[in-house]
N, CA, C and O atoms as a GROMACS GRO file, in nm:
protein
  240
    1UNK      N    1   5.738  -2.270 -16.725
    1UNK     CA    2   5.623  -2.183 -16.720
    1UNK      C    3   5.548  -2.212 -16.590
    1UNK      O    4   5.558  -2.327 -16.546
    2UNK      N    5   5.466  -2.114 -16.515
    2UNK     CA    6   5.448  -2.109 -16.428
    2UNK      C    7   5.350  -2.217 -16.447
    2UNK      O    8   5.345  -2.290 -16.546
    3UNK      N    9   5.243  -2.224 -16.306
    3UNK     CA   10   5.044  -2.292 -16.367
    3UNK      C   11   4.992  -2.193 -16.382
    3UNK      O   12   4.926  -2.200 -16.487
    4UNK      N   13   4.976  -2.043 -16.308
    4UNK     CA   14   4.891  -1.941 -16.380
    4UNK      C   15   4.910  -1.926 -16.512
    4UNK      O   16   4.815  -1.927 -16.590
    5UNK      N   17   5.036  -1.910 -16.550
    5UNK     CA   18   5.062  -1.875 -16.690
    5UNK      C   19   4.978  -2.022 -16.837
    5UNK      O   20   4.917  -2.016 -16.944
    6UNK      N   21   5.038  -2.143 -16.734
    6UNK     CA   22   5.035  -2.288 -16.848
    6UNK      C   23   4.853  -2.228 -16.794
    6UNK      O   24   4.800  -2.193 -16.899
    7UNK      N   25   4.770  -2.210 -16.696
    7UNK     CA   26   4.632  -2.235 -16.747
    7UNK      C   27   4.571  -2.111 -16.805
    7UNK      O   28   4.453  -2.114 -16.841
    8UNK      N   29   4.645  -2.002 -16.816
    8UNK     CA   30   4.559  -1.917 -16.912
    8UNK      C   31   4.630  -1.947 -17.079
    8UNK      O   32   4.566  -1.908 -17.177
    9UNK      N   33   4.683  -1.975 -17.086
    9UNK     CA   34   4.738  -2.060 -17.247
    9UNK      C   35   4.641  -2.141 -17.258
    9UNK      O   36   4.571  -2.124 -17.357
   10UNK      N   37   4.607  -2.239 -17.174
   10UNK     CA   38   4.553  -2.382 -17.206
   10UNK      C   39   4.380  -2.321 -17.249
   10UNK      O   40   4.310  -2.356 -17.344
   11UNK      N   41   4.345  -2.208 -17.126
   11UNK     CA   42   4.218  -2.151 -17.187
   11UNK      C   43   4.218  -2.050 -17.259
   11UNK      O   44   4.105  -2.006 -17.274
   12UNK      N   45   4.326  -1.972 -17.332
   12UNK     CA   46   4.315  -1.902 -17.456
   12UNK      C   47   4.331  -2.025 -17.530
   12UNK      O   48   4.229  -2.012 -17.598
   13UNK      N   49   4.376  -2.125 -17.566
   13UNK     CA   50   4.397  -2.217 -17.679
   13UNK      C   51   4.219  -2.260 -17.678
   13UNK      O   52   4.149  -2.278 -17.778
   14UNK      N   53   4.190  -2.267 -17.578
   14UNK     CA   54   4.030  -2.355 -17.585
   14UNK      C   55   3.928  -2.231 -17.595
   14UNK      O   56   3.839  -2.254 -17.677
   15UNK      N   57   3.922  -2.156 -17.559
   15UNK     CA   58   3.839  -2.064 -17.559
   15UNK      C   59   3.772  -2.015 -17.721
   15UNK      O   60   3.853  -2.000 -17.813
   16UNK      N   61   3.676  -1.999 -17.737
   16UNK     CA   62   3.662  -1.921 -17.878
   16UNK      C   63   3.569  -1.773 -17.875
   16UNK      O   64   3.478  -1.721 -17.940
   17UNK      N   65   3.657  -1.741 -17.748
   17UNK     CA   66   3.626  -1.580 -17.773
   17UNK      C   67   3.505  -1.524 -17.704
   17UNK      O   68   3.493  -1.415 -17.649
   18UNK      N   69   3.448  -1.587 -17.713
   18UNK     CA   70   3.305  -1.520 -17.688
   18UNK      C   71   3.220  -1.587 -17.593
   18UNK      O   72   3.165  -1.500 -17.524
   19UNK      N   73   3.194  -1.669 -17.568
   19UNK     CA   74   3.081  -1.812 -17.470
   19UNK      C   75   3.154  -1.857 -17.390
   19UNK      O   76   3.119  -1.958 -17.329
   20UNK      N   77   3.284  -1.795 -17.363
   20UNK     CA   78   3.364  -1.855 -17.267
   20UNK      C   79   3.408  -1.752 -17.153
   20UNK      O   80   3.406  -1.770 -17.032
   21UNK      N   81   3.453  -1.628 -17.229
   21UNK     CA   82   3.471  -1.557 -17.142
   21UNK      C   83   3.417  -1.516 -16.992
   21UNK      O   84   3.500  -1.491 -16.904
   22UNK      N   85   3.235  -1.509 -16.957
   22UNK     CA   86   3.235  -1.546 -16.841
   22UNK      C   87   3.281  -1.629 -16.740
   22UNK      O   88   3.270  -1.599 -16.621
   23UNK      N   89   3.351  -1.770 -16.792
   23UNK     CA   90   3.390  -1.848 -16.695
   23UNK      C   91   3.528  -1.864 -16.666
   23UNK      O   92   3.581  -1.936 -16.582
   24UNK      N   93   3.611  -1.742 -16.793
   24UNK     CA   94   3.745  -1.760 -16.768
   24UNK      C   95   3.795  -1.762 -16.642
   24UNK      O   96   3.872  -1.855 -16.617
   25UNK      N   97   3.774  -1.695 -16.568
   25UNK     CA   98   3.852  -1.654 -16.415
   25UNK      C   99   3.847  -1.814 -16.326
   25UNK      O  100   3.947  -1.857 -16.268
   26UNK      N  101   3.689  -1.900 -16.329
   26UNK     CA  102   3.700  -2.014 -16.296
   26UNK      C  103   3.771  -2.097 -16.340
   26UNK      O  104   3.838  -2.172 -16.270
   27UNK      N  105   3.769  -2.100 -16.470
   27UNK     CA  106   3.856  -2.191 -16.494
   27UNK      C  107   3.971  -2.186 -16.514
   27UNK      O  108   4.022  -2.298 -16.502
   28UNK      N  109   4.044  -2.105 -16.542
   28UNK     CA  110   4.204  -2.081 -16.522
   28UNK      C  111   4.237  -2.112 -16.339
   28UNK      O  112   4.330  -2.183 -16.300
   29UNK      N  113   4.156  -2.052 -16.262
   29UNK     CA  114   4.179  -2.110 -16.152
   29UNK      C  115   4.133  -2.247 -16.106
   29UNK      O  116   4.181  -2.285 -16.000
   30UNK      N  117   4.056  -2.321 -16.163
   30UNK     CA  118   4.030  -2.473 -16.135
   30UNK      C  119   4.155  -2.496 -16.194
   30UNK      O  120   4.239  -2.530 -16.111
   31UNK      N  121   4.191  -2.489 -16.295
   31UNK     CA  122   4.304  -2.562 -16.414
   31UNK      C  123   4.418  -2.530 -16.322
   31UNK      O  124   4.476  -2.636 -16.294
   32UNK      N  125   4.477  -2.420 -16.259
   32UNK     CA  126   4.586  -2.346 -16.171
   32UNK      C  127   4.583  -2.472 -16.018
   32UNK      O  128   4.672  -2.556 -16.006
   33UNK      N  129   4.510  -2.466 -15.956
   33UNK     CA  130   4.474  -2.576 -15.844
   33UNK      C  131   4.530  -2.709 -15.899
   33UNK      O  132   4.626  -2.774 -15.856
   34UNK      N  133   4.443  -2.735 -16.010
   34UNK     CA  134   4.456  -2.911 -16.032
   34UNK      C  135   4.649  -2.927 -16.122
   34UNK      O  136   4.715  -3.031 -16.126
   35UNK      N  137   4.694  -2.780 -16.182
   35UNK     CA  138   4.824  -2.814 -16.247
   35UNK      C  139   4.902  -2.800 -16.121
   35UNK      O  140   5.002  -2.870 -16.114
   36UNK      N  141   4.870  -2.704 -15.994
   36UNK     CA  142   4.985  -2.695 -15.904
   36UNK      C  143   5.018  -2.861 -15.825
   36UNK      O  144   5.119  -2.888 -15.759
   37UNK      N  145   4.903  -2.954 -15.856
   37UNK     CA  146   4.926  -3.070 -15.802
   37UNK      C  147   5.069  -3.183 -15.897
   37UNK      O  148   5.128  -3.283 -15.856
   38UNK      N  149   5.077  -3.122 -16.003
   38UNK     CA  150   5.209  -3.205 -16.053
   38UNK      C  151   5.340  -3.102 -16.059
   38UNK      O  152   5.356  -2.980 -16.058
   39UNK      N  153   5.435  -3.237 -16.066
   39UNK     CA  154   5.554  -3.201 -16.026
   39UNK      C  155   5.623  -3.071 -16.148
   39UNK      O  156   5.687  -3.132 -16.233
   40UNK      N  157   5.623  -2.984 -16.162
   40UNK     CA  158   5.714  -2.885 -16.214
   40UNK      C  159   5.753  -2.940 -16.333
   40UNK      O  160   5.723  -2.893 -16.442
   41UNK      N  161   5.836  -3.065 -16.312
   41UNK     CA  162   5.866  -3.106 -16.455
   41UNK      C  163   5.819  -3.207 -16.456
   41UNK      O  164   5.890  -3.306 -16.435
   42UNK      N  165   5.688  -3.218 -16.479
   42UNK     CA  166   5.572  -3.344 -16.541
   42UNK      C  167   5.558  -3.320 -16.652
   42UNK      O  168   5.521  -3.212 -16.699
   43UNK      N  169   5.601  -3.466 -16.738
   43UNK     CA  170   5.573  -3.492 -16.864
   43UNK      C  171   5.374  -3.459 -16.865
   43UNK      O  172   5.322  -3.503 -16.968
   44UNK      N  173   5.315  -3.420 -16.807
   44UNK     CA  174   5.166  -3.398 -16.858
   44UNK      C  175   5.206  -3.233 -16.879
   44UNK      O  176   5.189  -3.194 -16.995
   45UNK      N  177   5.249  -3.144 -16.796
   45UNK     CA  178   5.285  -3.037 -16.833
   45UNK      C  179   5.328  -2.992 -16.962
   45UNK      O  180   5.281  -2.916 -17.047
   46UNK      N  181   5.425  -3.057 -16.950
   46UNK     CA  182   5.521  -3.041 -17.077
   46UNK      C  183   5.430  -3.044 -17.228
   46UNK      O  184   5.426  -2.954 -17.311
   47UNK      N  185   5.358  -3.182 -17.234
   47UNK     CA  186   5.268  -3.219 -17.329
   47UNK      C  187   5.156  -3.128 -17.350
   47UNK      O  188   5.129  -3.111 -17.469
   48UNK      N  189   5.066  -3.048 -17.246
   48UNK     CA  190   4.969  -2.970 -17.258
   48UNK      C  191   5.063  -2.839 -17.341
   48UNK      O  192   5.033  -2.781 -17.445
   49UNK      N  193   5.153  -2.824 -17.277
   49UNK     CA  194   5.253  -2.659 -17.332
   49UNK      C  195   5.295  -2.668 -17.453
   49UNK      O  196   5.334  -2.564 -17.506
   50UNK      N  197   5.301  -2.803 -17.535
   50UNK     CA  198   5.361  -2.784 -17.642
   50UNK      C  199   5.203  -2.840 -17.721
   50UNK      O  200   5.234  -2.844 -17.840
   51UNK      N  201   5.084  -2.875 -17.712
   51UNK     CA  202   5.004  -2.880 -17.764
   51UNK      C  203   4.880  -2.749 -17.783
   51UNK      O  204   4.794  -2.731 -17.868
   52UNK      N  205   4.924  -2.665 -17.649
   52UNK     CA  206   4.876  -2.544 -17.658
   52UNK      C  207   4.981  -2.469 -17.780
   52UNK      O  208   4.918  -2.391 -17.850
   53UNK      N  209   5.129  -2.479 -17.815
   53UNK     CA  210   5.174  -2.396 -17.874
   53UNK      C  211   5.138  -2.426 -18.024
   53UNK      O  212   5.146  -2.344 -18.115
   54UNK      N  213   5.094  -2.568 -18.037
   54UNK     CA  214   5.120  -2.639 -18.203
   54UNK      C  215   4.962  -2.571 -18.209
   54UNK      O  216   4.917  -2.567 -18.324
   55UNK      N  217   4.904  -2.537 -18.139
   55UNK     CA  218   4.694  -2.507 -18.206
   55UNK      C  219   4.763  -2.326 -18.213
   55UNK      O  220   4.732  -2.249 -18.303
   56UNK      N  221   4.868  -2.284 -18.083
   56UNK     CA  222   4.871  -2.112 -18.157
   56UNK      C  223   4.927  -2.113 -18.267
   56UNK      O  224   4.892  -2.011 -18.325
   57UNK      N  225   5.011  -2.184 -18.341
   57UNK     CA  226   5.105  -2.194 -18.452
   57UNK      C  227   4.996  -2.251 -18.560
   57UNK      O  228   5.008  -2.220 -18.679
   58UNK      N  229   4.896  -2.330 -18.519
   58UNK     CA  230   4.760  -2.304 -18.656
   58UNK      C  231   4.629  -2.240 -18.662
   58UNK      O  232   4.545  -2.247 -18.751
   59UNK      N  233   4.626  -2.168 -18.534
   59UNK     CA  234   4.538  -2.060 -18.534
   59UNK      C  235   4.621  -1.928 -18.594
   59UNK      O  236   4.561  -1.842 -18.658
   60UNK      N  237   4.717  -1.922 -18.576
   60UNK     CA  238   4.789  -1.777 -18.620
   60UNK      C  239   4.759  -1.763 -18.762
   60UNK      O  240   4.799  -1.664 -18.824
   0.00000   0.00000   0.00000
């Protein structure tokens, strides 16, 4: 997965809809900056992507 893609997951998983949305655009792009600094296949990657998927699998 790309970092645009892993940081708008990471801020739909955190977000609750409403009090966040003004700052989405910042922060998907702070989060996009600071993920393009690890390596592609960084175990921190990996760990955020599958902890973003286990909160959509109990929010669903």
């Amino acid at each position: 997965m790309n970092n645009s893609k892993l940081a708008k997951k990471i801020v739909d998983c955190l977000s609750d809809g409403y009090d966040d949305e003004e700052n989405r655009e910042e922060a998907e792009r702070a989060l996009c900056n600071d993920l393009s600094q690890l390596k592609e296949d960084s175990i921190v990657k990996t760990a955020i992507l599958r902890m973003c998927e286990t909160i959509e699998e109990l929010t669903a």
